[in-house]
Tab-separated table of C-alpha atoms in Angstrom:
chain	number	residue	atom	x	y	z
A	14	UNK	CA	68.620	41.702	-10.592
A	15	UNK	CA	67.569	39.206	-7.740
A	16	UNK	CA	65.102	40.619	-5.076
A	17	UNK	CA	65.594	37.360	-2.502
A	18	UNK	CA	66.305	38.554	1.011
A	19	UNK	CA	68.861	37.613	3.191
A	20	UNK	CA	69.715	37.912	7.544
A	21	UNK	CA	72.058	36.683	9.445
A	22	UNK	CA	72.327	33.212	10.186
A	23	UNK	CA	72.045	33.447	13.585
A	24	UNK	CA	68.203	33.509	14.728
A	25	UNK	CA	67.483	30.765	13.206
A	26	UNK	CA	70.763	28.613	14.318
A	27	UNK	CA	69.599	30.396	18.538
A	28	UNK	CA	66.436	28.424	17.922
A	29	UNK	CA	67.194	25.496	16.305
A	30	UNK	CA	70.134	25.648	19.541
A	31	UNK	CA	67.589	25.713	22.107
A	32	UNK	CA	65.205	23.768	19.867
A	33	UNK	CA	68.079	20.682	20.862
A	34	UNK	CA	69.021	21.475	24.528
A	35	UNK	CA	65.570	21.475	25.498
A	36	UNK	CA	65.595	18.374	23.449
A	37	UNK	CA	62.879	19.165	20.995
A	38	UNK	CA	62.844	17.208	18.083
A	39	UNK	CA	63.014	19.823	14.691
A	40	UNK	CA	61.070	18.518	10.610
A	41	UNK	CA	64.649	17.490	8.580
A	42	UNK	CA	64.382	21.040	6.399
A	43	UNK	CA	65.436	22.578	9.633
A	44	UNK	CA	68.162	20.152	10.539
A	45	UNK	CA	71.214	22.083	8.611
A	46	UNK	CA	71.183	25.403	9.979
A	47	UNK	CA	72.746	24.849	13.929
A	48	UNK	CA	75.913	24.376	11.876
A	49	UNK	CA	76.226	28.020	10.286
A	50	UNK	CA	78.084	30.525	10.761
A	51	UNK	CA	76.179	33.528	12.487
A	52	UNK	CA	77.424	35.446	9.853
A	53	UNK	CA	76.339	33.545	6.739
A	54	UNK	CA	72.728	34.967	5.292
A	55	UNK	CA	69.920	32.803	5.302
A	56	UNK	CA	66.484	33.645	3.330
A	57	UNK	CA	64.858	35.792	5.582
A	58	UNK	CA	61.277	34.178	5.970
A	59	UNK	CA	63.759	30.896	7.148
A	60	UNK	CA	62.846	32.246	11.225
A	61	UNK	CA	59.529	33.223	11.180
A	62	UNK	CA	58.607	29.417	8.875
A	63	UNK	CA	60.813	27.387	12.268
A	64	UNK	CA	58.924	29.704	14.690
A	65	UNK	CA	55.038	29.383	13.584
A	66	UNK	CA	56.106	25.637	13.178
A	67	UNK	CA	57.112	25.487	16.917
A	68	UNK	CA	54.400	27.995	18.100
A	69	UNK	CA	52.115	25.070	16.592
A	70	UNK	CA	53.207	21.867	17.807
A	71	UNK	CA	55.017	22.679	21.655
A	72	UNK	CA	53.195	22.059	24.044
A	73	UNK	CA	55.217	24.748	26.669
A	74	UNK	CA	53.425	27.392	26.143
A	75	UNK	CA	55.903	30.014	27.964
A	76	UNK	CA	58.745	28.723	24.878
A	77	UNK	CA	59.940	32.486	23.631
A	78	UNK	CA	60.117	33.209	27.363
A	79	UNK	CA	62.331	30.782	27.981
A	80	UNK	CA	64.365	31.298	24.505
A	81	UNK	CA	64.475	34.786	24.881
A	82	UNK	CA	66.827	34.035	27.658
A	83	UNK	CA	69.842	32.865	25.042
A	84	UNK	CA	68.456	34.344	22.428
A	85	UNK	CA	69.742	37.641	24.562
A	86	UNK	CA	73.520	36.741	25.548
A	87	UNK	CA	73.828	34.845	21.794
A	88	UNK	CA	72.696	38.224	19.926
A	89	UNK	CA	75.275	40.647	22.720
A	90	UNK	CA	77.962	38.508	21.801
A	91	UNK	CA	76.984	39.129	17.903
A	92	UNK	CA	75.877	42.562	17.656
A	93	UNK	CA	79.677	43.766	17.263
A	94	UNK	CA	78.420	47.325	19.229
A	95	UNK	CA	80.409	49.072	22.027
A	96	UNK	CA	77.622	48.393	24.422
A	97	UNK	CA	79.940	50.202	27.625
A	98	UNK	CA	78.123	52.751	30.422
A	99	UNK	CA	80.303	55.382	27.996
A	100	UNK	CA	78.049	54.595	25.304
A	101	UNK	CA	74.807	56.135	25.820
A	102	UNK	CA	71.261	55.018	25.136
A	103	UNK	CA	70.504	56.796	21.766
A	104	UNK	CA	74.335	56.413	20.540
A	105	UNK	CA	74.023	52.546	20.964
A	106	UNK	CA	70.408	52.243	18.735
A	107	UNK	CA	72.081	54.626	16.503
A	108	UNK	CA	75.606	52.238	16.296
A	109	UNK	CA	72.576	48.729	16.357
A	110	UNK	CA	70.435	50.599	13.954
A	111	UNK	CA	73.295	50.668	11.214
A	112	UNK	CA	75.088	47.715	12.202
A	113	UNK	CA	72.721	45.547	10.741
A	114	UNK	CA	71.253	47.562	8.648
A	115	UNK	CA	75.302	46.223	6.812
A	116	UNK	CA	74.308	42.608	7.497
A	117	UNK	CA	70.375	42.319	6.661
A	118	UNK	CA	67.784	43.014	4.556
A	119	UNK	CA	65.797	45.451	7.005
A	120	UNK	CA	63.146	47.995	6.468
A	121	UNK	CA	64.084	50.101	9.286
A	122	UNK	CA	65.186	54.152	9.079
A	123	UNK	CA	66.605	56.159	12.516
A	124	UNK	CA	65.342	59.005	12.851
A	125	UNK	CA	66.119	62.395	15.089
A	126	UNK	CA	62.429	62.988	17.085
A	127	UNK	CA	63.880	66.140	18.783
A	128	UNK	CA	64.746	65.232	22.385
A	129	UNK	CA	64.772	61.239	21.307
A	130	UNK	CA	66.810	59.262	18.521
A	131	UNK	CA	64.389	56.588	16.916
A	132	UNK	CA	64.388	53.260	15.628
A	133	UNK	CA	61.626	53.438	13.224
A	134	UNK	CA	61.285	49.602	11.895
A	135	UNK	CA	58.722	49.950	9.493
A	136	UNK	CA	55.964	47.090	8.472
A	137	UNK	CA	53.229	45.678	6.116
A	138	UNK	CA	50.140	45.045	7.287
A	139	UNK	CA	49.999	42.164	9.733
A	140	UNK	CA	51.734	39.642	8.079
A	141	UNK	CA	52.890	35.958	10.279
A	142	UNK	CA	56.401	37.366	9.704
A	143	UNK	CA	55.626	40.847	12.322
A	144	UNK	CA	55.197	38.944	15.683
A	145	UNK	CA	58.486	37.399	15.250
A	146	UNK	CA	60.758	40.608	14.048
A	147	UNK	CA	58.859	43.005	16.456
A	148	UNK	CA	59.524	39.936	19.411
A	149	UNK	CA	62.907	40.004	18.465
A	150	UNK	CA	63.935	43.400	17.676
A	151	UNK	CA	62.236	43.702	21.291
A	152	UNK	CA	64.930	41.627	22.495
A	153	UNK	CA	67.414	42.958	21.023
A	154	UNK	CA	67.097	46.381	21.539
A	155	UNK	CA	66.121	46.769	25.278
A	156	UNK	CA	69.255	44.171	25.370
A	157	UNK	CA	71.468	46.120	24.038
A	158	UNK	CA	70.135	49.701	25.815
A	159	UNK	CA	70.134	48.133	29.205
A	160	UNK	CA	66.250	48.655	29.311
A	161	UNK	CA	65.955	48.320	33.489
A	162	UNK	CA	68.825	50.061	34.718
A	163	UNK	CA	67.353	53.140	32.756
A	164	UNK	CA	64.481	55.296	34.010
A	165	UNK	CA	61.522	54.422	31.580
A	166	UNK	CA	60.559	58.163	30.080
A	167	UNK	CA	64.578	57.670	28.582
A	168	UNK	CA	63.194	55.006	26.021
A	169	UNK	CA	59.984	54.883	23.991
A	170	UNK	CA	58.670	51.240	22.314
A	171	UNK	CA	55.820	51.185	20.443
A	172	UNK	CA	54.527	48.373	18.177
A	173	UNK	CA	52.508	47.910	15.291
A	174	UNK	CA	49.015	45.460	16.101
A	175	UNK	CA	47.674	45.159	19.396
A	176	UNK	CA	48.648	43.091	22.229
A	177	UNK	CA	45.973	39.757	21.117
A	178	UNK	CA	48.068	39.565	17.705
A	179	UNK	CA	51.595	38.870	19.815
A	180	UNK	CA	50.102	35.644	22.258
A	181	UNK	CA	51.362	34.402	25.033
A	182	UNK	CA	54.060	35.854	24.030
A	183	UNK	CA	53.232	39.265	24.989
A	184	UNK	CA	54.399	38.819	28.768
A	185	UNK	CA	57.597	39.497	27.493
A	186	UNK	CA	56.657	42.903	26.496
A	187	UNK	CA	57.588	45.718	29.420
A	188	UNK	CA	55.963	49.567	29.023
A	189	UNK	CA	55.017	49.327	25.275
A	190	UNK	CA	51.888	51.521	23.522
A	191	UNK	CA	50.197	48.545	20.848
A	192	UNK	CA	48.715	49.200	17.310
A	193	UNK	CA	50.870	51.915	16.669
A	194	UNK	CA	51.395	50.842	12.902
A	195	UNK	CA	55.430	51.121	13.231
A	196	UNK	CA	57.594	49.258	15.150
A	197	UNK	CA	59.308	52.279	17.054
A	198	UNK	CA	62.177	52.840	19.725
A	199	UNK	CA	62.723	56.012	20.935
A	200	UNK	CA	66.122	56.738	23.065
A	201	UNK	CA	66.268	60.304	24.949
A	202	UNK	CA	70.030	62.085	23.596
A	203	UNK	CA	72.034	62.893	26.113
A	204	UNK	CA	71.687	67.103	26.467
A	205	UNK	CA	74.401	68.599	24.225
A	206	UNK	CA	75.328	65.562	22.497
A	207	UNK	CA	75.998	65.592	18.352
A	208	UNK	CA	74.120	62.917	17.211
A	209	UNK	CA	75.836	61.191	12.786
A	210	UNK	CA	73.096	60.138	11.567
A	211	UNK	CA	73.836	58.523	8.553
A	212	UNK	CA	71.161	57.282	5.652
A	213	UNK	CA	70.480	53.337	6.126
A	214	UNK	CA	71.535	53.133	2.078
A	215	UNK	CA	74.368	50.353	2.284
A	216	UNK	CA	74.115	47.765	0.080
A	217	UNK	CA	76.774	45.152	0.904
A	218	UNK	CA	74.302	41.957	-0.289
A	219	UNK	CA	75.458	41.082	-3.727
A	220	UNK	CA	72.899	39.068	-6.243
A	221	UNK	CA	75.529	35.982	-6.117
A	222	UNK	CA	74.944	36.592	-2.524
A	223	UNK	CA	71.800	36.211	-2.233
A	224	UNK	CA	71.534	33.092	-5.054
A	225	UNK	CA	74.200	31.631	-2.511
A	226	UNK	CA	71.888	32.027	0.468
A	227	UNK	CA	68.784	31.154	-1.018
A	228	UNK	CA	70.635	27.955	-1.491
A	229	UNK	CA	72.412	27.349	2.042
A	230	UNK	CA	68.775	27.933	3.193
A	231	UNK	CA	67.776	24.447	1.107
A	232	UNK	CA	68.460	21.601	2.845
A	233	UNK	CA	70.817	19.376	0.495
A	234	UNK	CA	68.734	16.618	-0.667
A	235	UNK	CA	65.824	19.508	-2.075
A	236	UNK	CA	68.736	21.817	-3.981
A	237	UNK	CA	68.270	21.780	-7.856
A	238	UNK	CA	68.497	24.532	-10.590
A	239	UNK	CA	64.197	24.397	-10.514
A	240	UNK	CA	63.209	24.924	-6.898
A	241	UNK	CA	66.188	27.881	-6.247
A	242	UNK	CA	64.499	29.496	-8.840
A	243	UNK	CA	61.841	29.053	-7.114
A	244	UNK	CA	63.072	29.878	-4.248
A	245	UNK	CA	64.036	33.095	-5.505
A	246	UNK	CA	61.036	33.423	-7.026
A	247	UNK	CA	61.996	33.742	-10.580
A	248	UNK	CA	61.272	31.614	-13.731
A	249	UNK	CA	64.559	28.517	-14.206
A	250	UNK	CA	65.591	30.434	-18.073
A	251	UNK	CA	65.900	33.558	-16.232
A	252	UNK	CA	68.147	33.050	-13.398
A	253	UNK	CA	70.115	30.666	-15.752
A	254	UNK	CA	70.129	34.357	-17.688
A	255	UNK	CA	71.269	36.233	-14.549
A	256	UNK	CA	74.309	33.933	-13.612
A	257	UNK	CA	75.676	33.356	-16.759
A	258	UNK	CA	75.376	37.694	-16.804
A	259	UNK	CA	77.779	37.083	-14.459
A	260	UNK	CA	79.566	34.945	-16.075
A	261	UNK	CA	78.606	31.657	-14.204
A	262	UNK	CA	76.488	28.608	-14.130
A	263	UNK	CA	73.316	27.685	-12.242
A	264	UNK	CA	74.657	23.573	-11.894
A	265	UNK	CA	78.515	24.982	-10.764
A	266	UNK	CA	76.926	27.040	-7.826
A	267	UNK	CA	74.530	24.215	-6.928
A	268	UNK	CA	77.040	22.006	-6.791
A	269	UNK	CA	79.354	23.772	-4.792
A	270	UNK	CA	77.220	25.225	-2.300
A	271	UNK	CA	75.624	21.344	-2.159
A	272	UNK	CA	79.601	19.465	-1.874
A	273	UNK	CA	81.055	22.304	0.854
A	274	UNK	CA	77.242	21.701	3.032
A	275	UNK	CA	77.876	18.192	2.677
A	276	UNK	CA	81.097	18.017	4.317
A	277	UNK	CA	80.719	20.333	6.728
A	278	UNK	CA	78.059	18.268	7.847
A	279	UNK	CA	79.635	15.583	7.719
A	280	UNK	CA	82.577	17.052	9.377
A	281	UNK	CA	80.136	18.126	12.259
A	282	UNK	CA	78.732	14.736	12.804
A	283	UNK	CA	82.497	12.752	13.764
A	284	UNK	CA	82.244	11.753	10.074
A	285	UNK	CA	79.252	10.601	11.135
A	286	UNK	CA	77.818	9.001	7.828
A	287	UNK	CA	74.138	8.233	8.981
A	288	UNK	CA	73.198	11.008	11.300
A	289	UNK	CA	74.582	13.516	8.270
A	290	UNK	CA	72.213	11.465	5.156
A	291	UNK	CA	69.420	11.890	7.859
A	292	UNK	CA	70.236	16.301	8.642
A	293	UNK	CA	70.922	16.611	4.816
A	294	UNK	CA	67.447	15.711	3.465
A	295	UNK	CA	68.329	12.179	2.099
A	296	UNK	CA	65.801	9.043	2.539
A	297	UNK	CA	68.456	6.289	2.136
A	298	UNK	CA	72.560	6.157	2.345
A	299	UNK	CA	72.680	5.356	-1.173
A	300	UNK	CA	71.055	8.134	-2.695
A	301	UNK	CA	72.819	10.538	-0.061
A	302	UNK	CA	75.727	8.474	-1.124
A	303	UNK	CA	75.412	9.327	-4.954
A	304	UNK	CA	75.100	12.778	-4.067
A	305	UNK	CA	78.106	13.052	-2.190
A	306	UNK	CA	79.753	11.352	-5.130
A	307	UNK	CA	78.613	13.910	-7.679
A	308	UNK	CA	79.409	16.744	-6.007
A	309	UNK	CA	82.441	16.015	-3.926
A	310	UNK	CA	84.262	13.525	-6.338
A	311	UNK	CA	84.065	10.917	-4.078
A	312	UNK	CA	81.683	8.637	-1.532
A	313	UNK	CA	81.090	9.307	1.884
A	314	UNK	CA	83.150	6.203	3.539
A	315	UNK	CA	86.254	6.935	1.061
A	316	UNK	CA	85.930	11.029	2.103
A	317	UNK	CA	86.636	10.175	5.585
A	318	UNK	CA	89.520	8.057	5.045
A	319	UNK	CA	91.169	10.678	2.874
A	320	UNK	CA	90.650	13.803	6.014
A	321	UNK	CA	91.844	11.347	8.245
A	322	UNK	CA	94.636	10.055	6.819
A	323	UNK	CA	96.213	13.790	6.518
C-alpha cells in the first residue's frame, strides 16, 4: 500500500504565485508548481518545505501577513461551499471540513460539543509542518466563517503550541488560546437546528494517485524510478511490485508524468525552450532536449513547430 500523503496543489501554487508577484525568486525545485491546477495532488509537505525556505531567506518579516491577503482570496474561490449569510457558521464549518477531507490527507475530525460544532485538527508533538498548517487552517476557516462579522464568543479558536512557536506570524492570529495540544475551532450552533455530522472516512485518493502526486512533486530533471521510490518512502523493488500489481510499469508512469509536465511548462512559457529547461531543472539545453525527446517522442523545437502548425 502506498502511504504517501497528498494535498491540493493550490497552497503551494498560490505561494509561488505570490512570490512571483513580489519578485522573490524561489529555487528551481519550486519553479514548476505555479503551473499546476489548483486541484492536482502534490506531496503534503511540499508547502512546508517552501515556506521554510522563504522564512529563512526573505528579508521582509511580515511576508506571511502580506501573503495572507492573497491566500484568503484564492482559497475562498477554491473552497466550493456555500458562504452566503443564509448558512450559519456551524454548518459552514462542517461543510469546510467535509470538503477538505475529501481532497486531502488531513487528520481532522468534526465533533458535536454541546452548543458548538468543533473542527479538531490533531497534532503530533511540535513539528515544523504544524506551524504553517495551523496558520493556513486558521486563515481559511476564519475567512469562511466571516470571523470579523461575528460576536467573538460565537467562535472559539485553540492552537496546539505556545505563541512563540508561530514566530512573527503570531500577529495574524486574533482571539486564540495557545498551548492546547490540537488545533480546534468551535462555531456556535443555531438553537433548534439539526446538524448532520458524518465520519470523515471517505477515501478518494488511490495508490496510483499518490504515486502520480509524488512524481509531479519532483522537478522533471530529478524524476527517476529510484528517486520516486525514495519520495514514496519505499524501496525501488517494492514500488515496482506495487505498480506491477496494478497492471502497470513504473517507467511508463514516469515517462507519462515527465512528458505531460515538460509539454505543459513549455506551453505556459509560450514555447520558450530555454526558460522551460531551467524551470524543469535541467542544467543544459542539450540534456533537456535529450530528456524531452526520450519522453515526448521528438525534440522541443520540433514539438513547438508541430503545435504552431495546427
